[in-house]
Structures are given as structure tokens and as C-alpha cells.
XYZ file of N, CA, C and O in Angstrom:
868
model
N 37.004 -22.457 11.661
C 36.957 -24.169 12.101
C 36.265 -23.993 13.930
O 36.867 -24.052 14.748
N 35.003 -23.241 13.735
C 34.416 -23.178 14.861
C 33.699 -24.304 15.721
O 32.917 -25.392 14.250
N 33.281 -24.436 16.987
C 32.469 -26.017 17.410
C 30.572 -25.780 17.248
O 30.262 -25.419 18.121
N 30.117 -25.416 15.826
C 28.848 -25.473 15.692
C 28.475 -26.870 15.017
O 29.071 -27.362 14.689
N 27.192 -26.931 15.284
C 26.557 -28.137 14.825
C 27.038 -28.668 13.897
O 26.363 -28.179 12.627
N 27.177 -30.132 13.235
C 27.280 -30.524 12.191
C 25.925 -30.443 11.493
O 25.377 -31.017 11.754
N 26.489 -30.312 10.028
C 25.344 -30.655 9.131
C 24.965 -32.024 8.974
O 25.624 -32.974 9.247
N 23.791 -32.600 9.074
C 23.315 -33.861 9.028
C 23.869 -33.917 7.755
O 23.909 -33.827 6.374
N 24.586 -35.778 7.499
C 25.207 -36.181 6.516
C 24.152 -37.248 5.906
O 24.050 -38.087 6.753
N 24.027 -37.746 4.541
C 23.302 -38.677 4.413
C 23.851 -40.062 4.318
O 25.326 -39.781 3.915
N 23.211 -41.316 4.536
C 24.009 -42.402 4.436
C 24.535 -43.036 5.537
O 24.667 -41.987 6.456
N 25.586 -44.039 5.236
C 26.032 -45.011 6.592
C 27.471 -44.570 6.427
O 28.183 -44.482 4.959
N 28.336 -44.979 7.167
C 29.987 -44.862 6.607
C 29.939 -45.831 6.147
O 29.505 -46.798 5.703
N 31.118 -45.638 5.062
C 31.586 -46.414 4.126
C 32.863 -46.099 3.839
O 33.714 -45.352 3.942
N 33.801 -47.247 3.594
C 34.970 -47.434 2.967
C 35.283 -46.972 1.942
O 36.247 -46.556 1.186
N 34.391 -46.741 0.769
C 34.277 -46.236 -0.555
C 33.658 -44.889 -0.891
O 33.074 -44.653 -1.691
N 34.151 -44.256 -0.248
C 33.782 -42.700 0.086
C 34.631 -41.779 -1.104
O 35.215 -42.583 -2.326
N 34.763 -40.469 -1.181
C 35.233 -39.909 -2.351
C 36.806 -40.567 -2.759
O 37.441 -40.233 -1.297
N 37.382 -40.373 -3.526
C 38.658 -40.148 -4.011
C 39.481 -39.209 -3.368
O 38.288 -37.740 -2.980
N 40.785 -39.109 -2.914
C 41.496 -37.985 -2.474
C 41.302 -36.775 -3.239
O 41.120 -37.044 -4.763
N 40.927 -35.536 -3.126
C 40.987 -34.380 -3.906
C 41.736 -33.582 -4.335
O 42.656 -32.742 -3.976
N 42.601 -34.531 -5.730
C 43.734 -34.246 -6.213
C 43.645 -32.601 -6.919
O 44.873 -32.266 -6.684
N 42.096 -32.386 -6.906
C 42.480 -30.691 -7.571
C 42.459 -29.520 -6.638
O 42.224 -28.269 -7.271
N 42.532 -30.350 -5.294
C 42.135 -28.751 -4.454
C 44.011 -28.131 -4.388
O 44.901 -29.186 -3.964
N 43.854 -27.053 -4.938
C 45.456 -26.627 -4.737
C 44.951 -24.898 -4.042
O 45.970 -24.146 -4.099
N 43.884 -24.466 -3.518
C 43.830 -23.265 -2.953
C 43.625 -23.574 -1.459
O 43.215 -24.797 -0.653
N 44.635 -22.705 -0.544
C 44.635 -23.038 0.897
C 42.949 -22.553 1.534
O 42.730 -23.834 2.141
N 42.111 -21.912 0.937
C 40.876 -22.033 1.693
C 40.060 -23.061 1.406
O 39.356 -23.839 2.003
N 40.205 -23.716 -0.041
C 39.283 -24.972 -0.585
C 39.912 -26.035 0.542
O 39.287 -27.303 1.067
N 41.314 -26.139 1.183
C 41.808 -27.076 1.887
C 41.575 -27.131 2.901
O 40.948 -28.126 3.686
N 41.626 -26.377 3.290
C 40.648 -26.120 4.739
C 39.327 -26.448 4.891
O 39.198 -26.836 5.808
N 38.424 -26.215 4.072
C 37.156 -26.252 4.128
C 37.127 -28.081 3.602
O 36.174 -28.860 4.598
N 38.162 -28.493 3.182
C 37.961 -29.703 3.333
C 38.147 -30.496 5.138
O 37.589 -31.341 5.006
N 38.956 -30.093 5.472
C 39.336 -30.580 6.941
C 38.155 -30.071 7.470
O 37.838 -30.981 8.695
N 37.612 -28.947 7.439
C 36.619 -28.457 8.681
C 35.524 -29.908 8.226
O 34.701 -30.016 9.103
N 35.260 -29.844 6.933
C 33.975 -31.019 6.557
C 34.426 -32.490 7.152
O 33.333 -32.846 7.467
N 35.393 -32.600 7.034
C 35.985 -34.162 7.704
C 35.540 -34.203 9.347
O 35.067 -35.157 9.439
N 36.272 -32.849 9.934
C 36.237 -32.909 11.241
C 34.457 -33.104 11.513
O 34.329 -33.768 12.458
N 33.978 -32.378 10.812
C 32.282 -32.270 10.763
C 31.512 -33.636 10.796
O 30.895 -33.998 11.572
N 32.308 -34.624 9.986
C 31.668 -35.726 9.514
C 32.297 -36.788 10.762
O 31.484 -37.624 11.145
N 33.114 -36.662 11.336
C 34.153 -37.463 12.371
C 33.246 -37.171 13.652
O 32.611 -38.245 14.393
N 32.828 -36.112 13.842
C 31.977 -35.882 14.893
C 30.665 -36.251 14.839
O 30.231 -36.662 15.953
N 30.226 -36.240 14.091
C 28.345 -36.709 13.693
C 28.515 -38.004 13.829
O 27.312 -38.705 13.594
N 29.907 -38.465 13.917
C 29.809 -40.219 13.420
C 29.480 -40.953 11.734
O 29.123 -42.013 11.987
N 29.889 -39.789 11.098
C 29.337 -40.548 9.600
C 30.513 -40.353 9.130
O 30.473 -39.771 7.201
N 31.759 -40.850 9.150
C 32.953 -40.981 7.944
C 32.553 -41.042 6.841
O 31.619 -42.453 6.970
N 33.480 -40.587 5.782
C 33.119 -41.379 4.697
C 34.674 -42.121 4.466
O 34.593 -43.182 3.261
N 35.356 -41.844 5.398
C 36.980 -42.888 4.673
C 37.108 -43.803 5.844
O 36.960 -43.259 7.130
N 37.549 -45.160 5.502
C 38.312 -45.848 6.161
C 39.382 -46.215 5.794
O 40.278 -45.619 4.954
N 40.147 -47.522 6.565
C 41.388 -47.736 6.010
C 41.410 -49.047 5.396
O 42.455 -50.030 5.410
N 40.507 -48.730 4.119
C 40.740 -50.160 2.999
C 41.583 -50.171 2.346
O 42.245 -49.005 1.754
N 42.074 -51.662 2.399
C 43.619 -51.846 1.783
C 43.022 -51.096 -0.361
O 44.197 -50.367 -0.715
N 41.878 -51.320 -0.599
C 41.970 -50.834 -1.737
C 42.010 -49.491 -2.102
O 42.338 -48.876 -2.871
N 41.940 -48.771 -1.240
C 41.786 -47.114 -0.929
C 43.421 -46.936 -1.022
O 43.984 -45.824 -1.995
N 44.354 -47.738 -0.352
C 45.407 -47.515 -0.429
C 46.176 -47.727 -1.780
O 47.081 -47.652 -2.180
N 45.572 -48.837 -2.230
C 46.121 -49.230 -3.554
C 46.160 -48.386 -4.549
O 46.617 -47.914 -5.556
N 44.642 -47.421 -4.635
C 44.472 -46.600 -5.002
C 45.392 -45.395 -5.559
O 45.222 -44.944 -6.720
N 46.083 -45.040 -4.595
C 47.112 -44.220 -4.735
C 48.427 -44.653 -4.455
O 49.177 -43.791 -4.182
N 48.418 -45.854 -4.599
C 50.328 -46.261 -4.989
C 51.133 -45.471 -5.769
O 52.089 -45.695 -5.584
N 50.211 -45.129 -6.996
C 50.684 -44.679 -8.252
C 51.650 -43.150 -8.033
O 52.314 -42.920 -8.558
N 51.025 -42.041 -6.846
C 51.535 -41.470 -6.666
C 50.917 -40.512 -5.675
O 49.500 -40.973 -4.943
N 50.765 -38.972 -5.274
C 49.846 -38.397 -4.482
C 50.047 -36.731 -4.947
O 50.970 -36.524 -4.927
N 48.960 -36.293 -4.406
C 48.951 -34.664 -4.511
C 48.052 -34.288 -3.388
O 46.753 -34.117 -3.455
N 48.327 -34.411 -1.908
C 47.913 -34.008 -0.999
C 47.683 -32.621 -0.987
O 48.158 -32.045 -1.522
N 46.298 -32.454 -0.099
C 45.930 -30.874 -0.235
C 46.331 -30.311 1.268
O 46.327 -29.298 1.419
N 47.012 -30.994 2.283
C 47.296 -30.094 3.679
C 48.663 -31.130 4.338
O 48.789 -32.195 3.959
N 49.124 -30.408 4.702
C 50.330 -31.377 5.878
C 49.691 -30.487 7.093
O 49.428 -29.571 7.612
N 49.470 -31.278 8.253
C 48.648 -31.393 9.757
C 50.060 -31.720 10.162
O 50.443 -32.513 10.455
N 50.762 -30.723 11.042
C 51.708 -31.085 12.090
C 51.178 -31.315 13.822
O 49.880 -30.494 14.275
N 51.018 -32.177 14.142
C 50.110 -32.635 15.510
C 51.132 -33.216 16.647
O 52.598 -33.266 16.472
N 50.362 -33.424 17.437
C 50.853 -34.051 18.837
C 51.286 -35.477 18.631
O 50.430 -36.230 17.688
N 52.077 -36.556 19.407
C 52.461 -37.693 19.223
C 50.993 -38.581 20.110
O 50.868 -39.571 20.241
N 50.266 -37.624 20.652
C 49.050 -38.398 21.538
C 48.683 -39.182 21.135
O 47.825 -39.132 19.883
N 48.275 -40.418 21.347
C 47.801 -41.286 20.770
C 46.130 -41.116 20.608
O 45.549 -42.116 19.874
N 45.364 -40.527 21.140
C 44.017 -39.994 21.521
C 43.614 -39.114 20.350
O 42.655 -38.773 20.320
N 44.653 -38.672 19.310
C 44.699 -37.397 18.187
C 45.341 -38.162 16.753
O 46.179 -37.956 16.149
N 44.342 -39.215 16.612
C 44.658 -39.880 15.030
C 44.335 -38.551 14.084
O 43.149 -38.726 13.737
N 45.245 -38.214 13.405
C 45.039 -37.172 12.644
C 44.014 -37.299 11.445
O 43.045 -36.718 11.197
N 44.524 -38.375 10.536
C 43.432 -38.928 9.397
C 42.364 -39.132 9.897
O 41.083 -39.036 9.116
N 41.821 -39.779 11.328
C 40.890 -40.040 11.753
C 39.682 -38.593 11.978
O 38.859 -38.687 11.782
N 40.391 -37.826 12.547
C 39.607 -36.698 13.306
C 39.488 -35.879 12.066
O 38.515 -34.896 11.975
N 39.996 -35.639 10.691
C 39.385 -34.957 9.931
C 39.203 -35.577 8.681
O 38.907 -35.592 7.602
N 38.478 -37.218 8.756
C 38.224 -38.153 8.209
C 38.779 -37.804 6.837
O 37.913 -37.423 5.529
N 40.079 -38.143 6.902
C 40.507 -38.220 5.123
C 41.096 -39.586 4.983
O 41.447 -39.795 5.823
N 41.431 -39.612 3.630
C 41.744 -41.176 2.878
C 42.969 -40.748 2.704
O 44.152 -39.945 2.910
N 43.276 -42.208 1.997
C 44.978 -41.886 1.572
C 45.045 -41.436 0.870
O 44.488 -40.796 0.073
N 46.550 -40.379 0.763
C 46.976 -39.786 -0.271
C 46.512 -38.317 -0.110
O 46.887 -37.265 -0.631
N 45.575 -37.696 1.101
C 44.794 -36.651 1.378
C 45.629 -35.765 1.872
O 45.990 -34.420 1.820
N 46.097 -35.973 2.876
C 47.240 -35.208 4.194
C 48.517 -35.875 4.128
O 48.763 -36.915 4.246
N 49.415 -34.831 4.799
C 50.847 -35.465 5.100
C 51.014 -35.228 6.503
O 50.519 -34.012 6.865
N 51.092 -35.968 7.494
C 51.264 -36.007 8.547
C 52.121 -36.125 9.310
O 53.553 -37.175 9.093
N 52.528 -35.426 10.437
C 53.619 -34.610 11.022
C 53.556 -35.192 12.532
O 52.938 -34.232 12.739
N 54.377 -35.640 13.363
C 53.765 -35.789 14.566
C 55.180 -35.953 15.616
O 56.186 -36.359 15.339
N 55.231 -34.926 16.360
C 56.197 -34.993 17.775
C 55.432 -34.851 19.147
O 54.715 -34.182 19.068
N 56.165 -34.829 20.093
C 55.458 -34.410 21.132
C 55.209 -32.833 21.131
O 56.297 -32.229 21.331
N 54.074 -32.684 21.613
C 53.715 -31.171 21.683
C 53.942 -30.376 20.541
O 54.065 -29.374 20.469
N 53.912 -31.327 19.731
C 53.695 -30.579 18.286
C 55.028 -29.819 18.014
O 55.481 -28.740 17.221
N 56.207 -30.279 18.874
C 57.462 -29.028 18.614
C 58.550 -29.600 17.353
O 58.222 -30.718 16.558
N 58.775 -28.271 16.956
C 59.297 -28.299 15.764
C 61.043 -28.524 15.851
O 61.566 -27.928 16.723
N 61.328 -29.606 14.882
C 62.979 -29.551 14.965
C 63.367 -29.279 13.356
O 62.570 -29.320 12.658
N 64.527 -29.463 13.425
C 65.533 -29.603 11.633
C 64.243 -30.371 10.609
O 64.149 -29.814 9.544
N 64.137 -31.524 11.498
C 63.453 -32.796 10.657
C 61.942 -32.301 10.428
O 61.341 -32.345 9.203
N 61.458 -31.540 11.144
C 59.878 -30.982 10.723
C 60.157 -30.092 10.131
O 59.187 -29.651 8.645
N 60.998 -28.757 10.106
C 60.908 -27.723 8.984
C 61.455 -28.122 7.354
O 60.594 -27.727 6.744
N 62.234 -29.576 7.017
C 62.279 -30.174 5.921
C 61.072 -30.803 5.708
O 60.938 -30.585 4.366
N 60.665 -31.313 6.490
C 59.722 -32.004 5.966
C 58.658 -31.370 5.786
O 57.609 -31.413 4.754
N 58.154 -29.900 6.137
C 57.009 -29.354 5.489
C 57.369 -28.417 4.441
O 56.693 -28.631 3.554
N 58.996 -28.115 4.403
C 59.300 -27.475 3.367
C 59.163 -28.430 2.062
O 58.899 -27.964 1.185
N 59.338 -29.685 2.224
C 59.435 -30.672 1.128
C 57.900 -30.852 0.552
O 57.631 -31.235 -0.623
N 56.888 -30.720 1.731
C 55.587 -30.866 1.107
C 54.502 -29.970 0.322
O 54.180 -29.960 -0.348
N 55.753 -28.407 0.663
C 55.307 -27.193 0.006
C 55.883 -27.285 -1.367
O 55.383 -27.115 -2.305
N 56.780 -27.586 -1.378
C 57.893 -27.215 -2.673
C 57.566 -28.706 -3.634
O 58.127 -28.421 -4.581
N 57.589 -29.372 -2.982
C 57.973 -30.751 -3.822
C 56.425 -31.439 -4.225
O 56.031 -31.748 -5.333
N 55.513 -31.700 -3.038
C 54.262 -31.947 -3.337
C 52.998 -30.845 -3.706
O 52.078 -30.969 -4.149
N 53.101 -29.523 -3.571
C 52.222 -28.602 -3.804
C 51.161 -28.314 -2.720
O 50.258 -27.729 -2.904
N 51.687 -28.882 -1.575
C 50.342 -28.794 -0.323
C 49.972 -27.159 -0.344
O 51.205 -26.624 -0.298
N 49.094 -26.713 -0.529
C 48.558 -25.257 0.010
C 48.196 -24.818 1.289
O 48.412 -24.061 1.275
N 48.226 -25.703 2.254
C 47.850 -25.528 3.489
C 48.548 -26.376 4.533
O 48.924 -27.541 4.351
N 49.371 -25.615 5.642
C 49.887 -26.168 6.508
C 49.214 -25.996 7.733
O 48.684 -25.002 8.300
N 48.895 -26.954 8.659
C 47.755 -26.791 10.250
C 48.832 -27.505 10.756
O 49.476 -28.571 11.025
N 48.987 -26.372 11.782
C 49.358 -27.291 13.399
C 48.080 -27.005 14.323
O 47.455 -26.050 14.509
N 48.361 -28.418 14.984
C 47.682 -28.890 15.761
C 47.625 -29.389 17.097
O 48.117 -29.871 17.517
N 47.310 -28.130 17.981
C 47.539 -28.453 19.631
C 46.052 -29.271 19.804
O 45.323 -29.774 19.214
N 46.400 -29.841 21.140
C 45.175 -30.394 21.844
C 45.165 -30.295 23.363
O 46.069 -30.129 23.876
N 43.931 -30.972 23.997
C 43.649 -30.378 25.266
C 43.915 -31.299 26.370
O 44.499 -32.503 25.393
N 44.995 -30.877 27.526
C 45.264 -31.859 28.182
C 46.713 -32.379 27.471
O 46.886 -33.759 27.559
N 47.388 -31.722 26.750
C 48.913 -32.613 26.323
C 50.036 -32.181 27.469
O 50.199 -31.796 28.098
N 50.345 -34.086 27.247
C 51.100 -34.135 28.286
C 52.687 -33.440 28.446
O 53.125 -33.181 29.721
N 52.635 -33.026 27.203
C 54.132 -32.625 26.583
C 54.492 -31.243 27.576
O 54.838 -30.791 28.102
N 53.307 -30.292 27.377
C 53.037 -29.302 28.097
C 52.951 -29.382 29.304
O 53.111 -28.170 30.243
N 51.949 -30.225 30.125
C 52.022 -30.514 31.305
C 53.191 -30.499 31.833
O 53.736 -30.117 33.027
N 54.262 -31.130 31.292
C 55.617 -31.871 32.060
C 56.210 -30.268 32.168
O 57.166 -30.361 33.006
N 55.963 -29.291 30.664
C 57.390 -28.066 30.541
C 56.371 -27.134 31.960
O 57.417 -26.720 32.535
N 55.347 -27.637 32.086
C 54.186 -26.238 33.094
C 55.327 -26.826 34.623
O 55.492 -26.168 35.561
N 55.365 -27.957 35.058
C 55.841 -28.759 35.946
C 57.053 -28.136 35.946
O 58.371 -27.844 37.224
N 57.730 -28.455 34.802
C 59.777 -28.219 34.896
C 59.861 -26.477 35.299
O 60.610 -26.351 36.180
N 58.814 -25.918 34.612
C 59.099 -24.128 34.952
C 58.795 -24.297 36.188
O 59.736 -23.289 37.281
N 57.689 -24.562 36.904
C 57.184 -24.265 38.210
C 58.630 -24.567 39.015
O 58.829 -23.820 40.142
N 59.259 -25.921 39.061
C 60.130 -26.410 39.881
C 61.212 -26.465 39.788
O 62.190 -26.594 40.402
N 61.800 -26.023 38.494
C 63.164 -25.593 37.971
C 63.819 -27.048 37.687
O 64.967 -26.856 37.617
N 63.124 -27.705 37.665
C 64.079 -29.052 37.196
C 63.097 -29.761 36.032
O 62.638 -30.083 35.490
N 64.675 -29.468 35.209
C 64.394 -29.786 33.688
C 64.838 -31.365 33.655
O 65.625 -32.162 33.928
N 63.847 -31.928 32.750
C 64.484 -33.332 32.659
C 65.472 -33.620 31.759
O 66.246 -32.439 30.930
N 66.097 -34.602 31.851
C 67.329 -35.024 31.124
C 67.061 -35.625 29.690
O 66.266 -36.019 29.568
N 68.105 -35.622 29.037
C 68.084 -36.132 27.672
C 67.139 -35.491 26.912
O 67.288 -34.133 27.010
N 66.764 -35.942 25.803
C 66.160 -35.552 24.856
C 64.318 -35.369 24.987
O 64.042 -34.115 24.798
N 64.403 -35.704 26.364
C 62.621 -35.225 26.690
C 63.410 -33.700 27.202
O 62.051 -32.979 26.773
N 64.283 -33.457 27.466
C 64.536 -32.101 27.875
C 64.621 -30.966 26.982
O 63.978 -30.119 27.160
N 64.856 -31.759 25.398
C 64.690 -30.572 24.184
C 63.202 -30.232 24.370
O 63.101 -28.998 23.818
N 62.467 -31.357 24.650
C 60.903 -30.784 24.055
C 60.203 -29.809 25.365
O 59.844 -28.824 24.960
N 60.998 -29.758 26.713
C 60.712 -28.792 27.391
C 61.165 -27.674 27.267
O 60.604 -26.501 26.925
N 62.323 -27.854 26.856
C 63.159 -26.381 26.483
C 62.434 -25.539 25.252
O 62.156 -24.456 25.322
N 61.842 -26.317 24.319
C 60.972 -25.821 22.934
C 59.756 -25.224 23.552
O 59.212 -24.315 23.244
N 59.151 -25.852 24.851
C 57.887 -25.388 24.769
C 58.208 -24.508 26.054
O 57.034 -23.757 26.420
N 59.176 -23.969 26.594
C 59.111 -23.013 28.107
C 58.872 -21.822 27.746
O 58.405 -21.400 28.244
N 59.337 -21.374 26.318
C 58.710 -20.358 25.822
C 57.212 -19.491 26.281
O 56.752 -18.715 26.667
N 56.138 -20.932 25.843
C 54.893 -20.486 25.415
C 54.797 -20.712 27.055
O 53.483 -19.581 27.388
N 55.143 -21.457 27.992
C 54.786 -21.742 29.354
C 55.220 -20.071 30.436
O 54.419 -19.803 30.887
N 56.344 -19.678 30.000
C 56.942 -18.524 30.466
C 55.823 -17.528 29.840
O 55.512 -16.115 30.770
N 55.395 -17.346 28.908
C 54.161 -16.070 28.134
C 53.226 -15.924 28.784
O 52.295 -14.790 29.182
N 52.635 -17.169 29.632
C 51.458 -17.150 30.410
C 51.644 -17.585 31.613
O 50.749 -16.395 32.726
N 52.909 -17.645 32.085
C 53.046 -17.516 33.548
C 52.863 -18.958 33.950
O 51.699 -19.461 34.186
N 53.674 -19.542 34.942
C 53.602 -20.969 35.084
C 52.296 -21.111 36.122
O 52.047 -22.312 36.566
N 52.196 -19.861 36.988
C 51.523 -19.871 38.311
C 49.959 -19.897 38.135
O 48.747 -19.713 38.969
N 49.841 -19.565 36.548
C 47.918 -19.609 36.157
C 47.875 -21.013 36.085
O 48.260 -21.747 35.820
N 46.534 -20.638 37.029
C 45.943 -22.059 37.157
C 45.497 -22.913 36.024
O 45.505 -23.975 35.852
N 45.608 -22.076 34.760
C 44.876 -22.779 33.321
C 46.480 -22.826 32.320
O 46.126 -22.655 31.323
N 47.585 -22.422 33.045
C 48.878 -22.631 32.139
C 49.228 -23.497 31.270
O 49.656 -23.224 30.164
N 48.422 -25.029 31.450
C 48.766 -25.605 30.276
C 48.158 -25.370 29.501
O 48.252 -25.645 27.966
N 46.885 -25.065 29.377
C 45.917 -24.776 28.434
C 46.293 -23.917 27.878
O 46.247 -23.795 26.058
N 46.313 -22.201 28.447
C 46.974 -21.414 27.682
C 48.117 -21.487 27.015
O 48.839 -20.719 25.652
N 49.394 -22.321 27.660
C 50.331 -22.600 26.921
C 50.255 -23.398 25.867
O 51.263 -23.196 24.638
N 49.849 -24.164 26.017
C 49.469 -24.883 24.776
C 48.891 -24.321 23.182
O 49.473 -24.447 22.325
N 48.027 -23.186 23.513
C 47.345 -22.421 22.717
C 48.746 -21.396 22.190
O 48.949 -21.111 20.901
N 49.438 -20.687 23.200
C 50.745 -19.806 22.887
C 51.444 -20.746 21.944
O 51.791 -20.138 20.878
N 51.930 -21.700 21.990
C 52.677 -22.592 21.533
C 52.336 -23.115 19.992
O 53.291 -22.745 19.005
N 50.879 -23.395 20.018
C 50.629 -23.172 18.573
C 50.879 -22.262 17.567
O 51.019 -22.664 16.678
N 50.353 -21.065 18.463
C 50.385 -19.858 17.295
C 51.683 -18.997 17.453
O 52.371 -19.198 15.932
N 53.031 -19.337 18.320
C 54.137 -19.452 17.623
C 54.697 -20.130 16.749
O 55.038 -19.705 15.841
N 54.144 -21.487 16.617
C 54.517 -22.434 15.936
C 54.040 -22.266 14.265
O 54.655 -22.254 13.304
N 53.253 -21.545 14.427
C 52.626 -21.342 12.857
C 53.354 -19.939 12.450
O 53.756 -20.258 11.504
N 53.435 -18.904 13.344
C 54.443 -18.249 12.940
C 56.152 -18.719 12.534
O 56.422 -18.364 11.509
N 56.603 -19.673 12.794
C 57.797 -20.301 13.107
C 57.704 -20.830 11.508
O 58.495 -20.947 10.991
N 56.864 -21.995 11.523
C 56.285 -22.323 9.920
C 56.607 -21.531 8.883
O 57.161 -21.500 7.709
N 56.085 -20.130 9.043
C 55.672 -19.159 7.778
C 56.503 -18.706 7.525
O 57.013 -18.570 6.615
N 57.870 -18.840 8.367
C 59.335 -18.164 8.050
C 59.830 -19.132 7.353
O 61.411 -18.895 6.905
N 59.421 -20.563 7.005
C 60.491 -21.396 6.262
C 60.855 -21.036 4.720
O 60.308 -20.807 3.999
N 62.251 -21.175 3.930
C 62.072 -20.915 3.205
C 61.806 -21.409 2.294
O 61.384 -22.814 2.410
N 60.523 -20.926 1.050
C 60.004 -21.476 0.312
C 58.554 -20.929 0.759
O 57.835 -21.105 -0.227
N 58.347 -21.288 1.651
C 57.102 -21.470 2.338
C 56.486 -19.627 2.636
O 55.201 -19.483 2.276
N 57.457 -19.057 2.763
C 57.368 -17.660 3.166
C 56.779 -16.825 1.969
O 55.771 -16.229 1.897
N 57.860 -17.335 0.578
C 57.164 -16.537 -0.574
C 56.077 -17.315 -0.910
O 55.155 -16.889 -1.768
N 55.470 -18.210 -0.666
C 54.517 -19.118 -1.092
C 53.243 -18.327 -0.538
O 52.124 -17.920 -0.679
N 53.301 -18.078 0.709
C 52.400 -17.374 1.402
C 52.364 -16.183 0.916
O 50.785 -15.789 1.088
N 53.260 -15.275 0.877
C 53.194 -14.159 0.530
C 52.076 -14.020 -0.988
O 51.445 -13.255 -1.372
N 52.598 -14.971 -1.772
C 51.990 -15.047 -3.346
C 50.518 -15.516 -3.095
O 49.687 -15.472 -4.327
N 49.605 -15.994 -1.896
C 48.880 -16.378 -1.228
C 48.673 -17.938 -1.963
O 47.400 -18.439 -2.042
N 49.848 -18.737 -2.239
C 49.505 -19.888 -2.639
C 49.563 -21.132 -1.828
O 49.188 -22.020 -1.527
N 49.723 -20.579 -0.274
C 49.852 -21.226 0.965
C 49.136 -20.538 1.823
O 49.524 -19.387 2.007
N 48.496 -21.134 3.122
C 48.136 -20.575 4.220
C 49.020 -21.389 5.294
O 48.669 -22.671 5.163
N 49.247 -21.087 6.587
C 49.503 -21.574 7.888
C 48.556 -21.573 8.320
O 48.250 -20.144 8.912
N 47.905 -22.290 9.410
C 46.865 -21.763 10.473
C 47.153 -23.008 11.927
O 47.883 -23.913 11.448
N 46.576 -22.558 12.485
C 46.410 -23.053 14.030
C 45.566 -23.863 14.323
O 44.247 -22.897 14.552
N 45.374 -24.489 15.068
C 43.542 -25.261 15.537
C 44.477 -26.119 16.810
O 45.185 -26.021 17.240
N 42.750 -26.281 17.443
C 43.323 -26.983 18.814
C 42.050 -28.151 18.880
O 41.115 -27.670 18.614
N 42.646 -29.491 19.009
C 41.476 -30.552 19.190
C 40.937 -30.821 20.559
O 41.720 -30.557 21.295
N 40.032 -30.892 20.631
C 39.215 -31.158 21.776
C 39.523 -32.602 21.994
O 38.306 -33.258 21.471
N 39.899 -33.153 23.395
C 39.477 -34.496 23.331
C 38.056 -35.347 23.773
O 37.652 -36.470 23.241
N 37.489 -34.311 24.446
C 36.345 -34.934 25.163
C 35.294 -35.025 24.184
O 34.217 -35.881 23.695
N 35.100 -33.845 22.906
C 34.427 -33.609 21.704
C 34.815 -34.326 20.334
O 33.477 -34.293 19.748
N 35.627 -33.907 19.994
C 36.188 -34.346 18.590
C 36.031 -33.495 17.827
O 37.003 -33.477 16.546
N 35.923 -32.025 18.337
C 35.632 -30.944 17.565
C 37.252 -30.187 17.324
O 38.153 -30.556 18.187
N 37.677 -29.755 15.949
C 38.595 -29.087 15.882
C 38.503 -27.455 15.645
O 37.139 -26.716 15.066
N 39.090 -26.629 17.071
C 38.476 -25.002 16.595
C 39.951 -24.418 16.294
O 41.036 -25.082 16.633
N 39.872 -23.758 14.797
C 40.439 -22.944 14.382
C 40.948 -21.850 15.469
O 39.894 -20.989 15.414
N 42.407 -21.604 15.327
C 42.727 -20.083 16.360
C 42.835 -18.999 15.310
O 42.750 -18.905 14.322
N 42.405 -18.037 16.019
C 42.858 -16.799 14.890
C 43.858 -16.417 14.432
O 44.799 -16.410 15.325
């Protein structure tokens, strides 16, 4: 998922876009659907909106083709940046896309019960949770309460790049995404599905300035 120029899309934005791709069962096809949606988003030609008719059309059941774990940042609405309609993706959000037992259970459920073939961990530029962790590591002052839990979970990534690096926050965010991908691959049920080729777990980064999603190696 690289920042190449999007192909032109005919027509104008419409709330009556294609129905959710219920037949998508392969990881590569699911990733391609997200890539195509992000290109439409960047080009300003989304196919999907938040029309109540689209919601009603999927009310009887769901066959999502991806689960996306992202940050709570209000500038990163996941359905919008991938131009996905109701029923297409399962969304999980936490500060700095930090994983806890609820997140692990949710991802495991999406794979085992819903048959999702793709798991994406999406970080983003200028993440406040990562920046706060860099500051906490530099000063040795850990926040109190549950915010401290977020810092604890992000600290290994900051330490891996070094808190005094001028680009520590950006580099640590990417390291954290990669570490989280590895962690999700080990979820019971997910690990076997990955080994069988039924599920893939990928990391990516969202650019706040351009709207592009870059897949990490």
C-alpha cells in the first residue's frame, strides 16, 4: 500500500455504492479492497457514505472482510479513510492502538466467528499517545492511572529507537505497529489461520496530511 498516484475514478461520490464485498475470503483480496478504498478517499471520489439505507441493508447479518485496529485519534476515522460501507470492516480503536485482553478477544472473535481474512494494525503520524510516551521515557515521569498503562505498553517501542532520537515519536510509532502485528499473529486461532494462509496480519501507517495509507514491510 504505497503512496502512488490514485487512478481516476469515473462518476461522482454516491451513497449508493457497491454492497459490502461479502464474497471476499482471501487475505490478498481483502487488502486490495482497503487499498482501493484509500485511493478513492484520497482522490475525493468515495463510493460509500453513511446513508441509513446502507445500514438497513446489512442489519440482518455481517460478512466483514477485515478487522482494523487503529488509534482513537479523531482525525483518523477508519471507515472513511478506507471508503468502506456498513458491514465491510470491524473497527477496534484504542489510544496508540495499544492491545489489551479486550482487543485480543475482539480480534480472535472476528477471525473465528466472522471469518475475517485480514487483520490490519494502523498507526498514524503525530500520535499523541506515542509522543506522551517519548516524553515520559525522557523525563522518567510516568502518568498516573490507566493512562500509565498506555505509556507502559508503548515504552518498549520508544526504548527500541531511543528517546533522544529527534524522530523518536515517528520511529517508535512504526516500531509499535510492527510489534503489534507480531503479537496479533500469536492469538490462539489466528496463528493457525495465518499458517494455513486463510488470514494475514499487516501493519500500515496513515498520513494525516495527505490521507494516504502506507503498508509497512
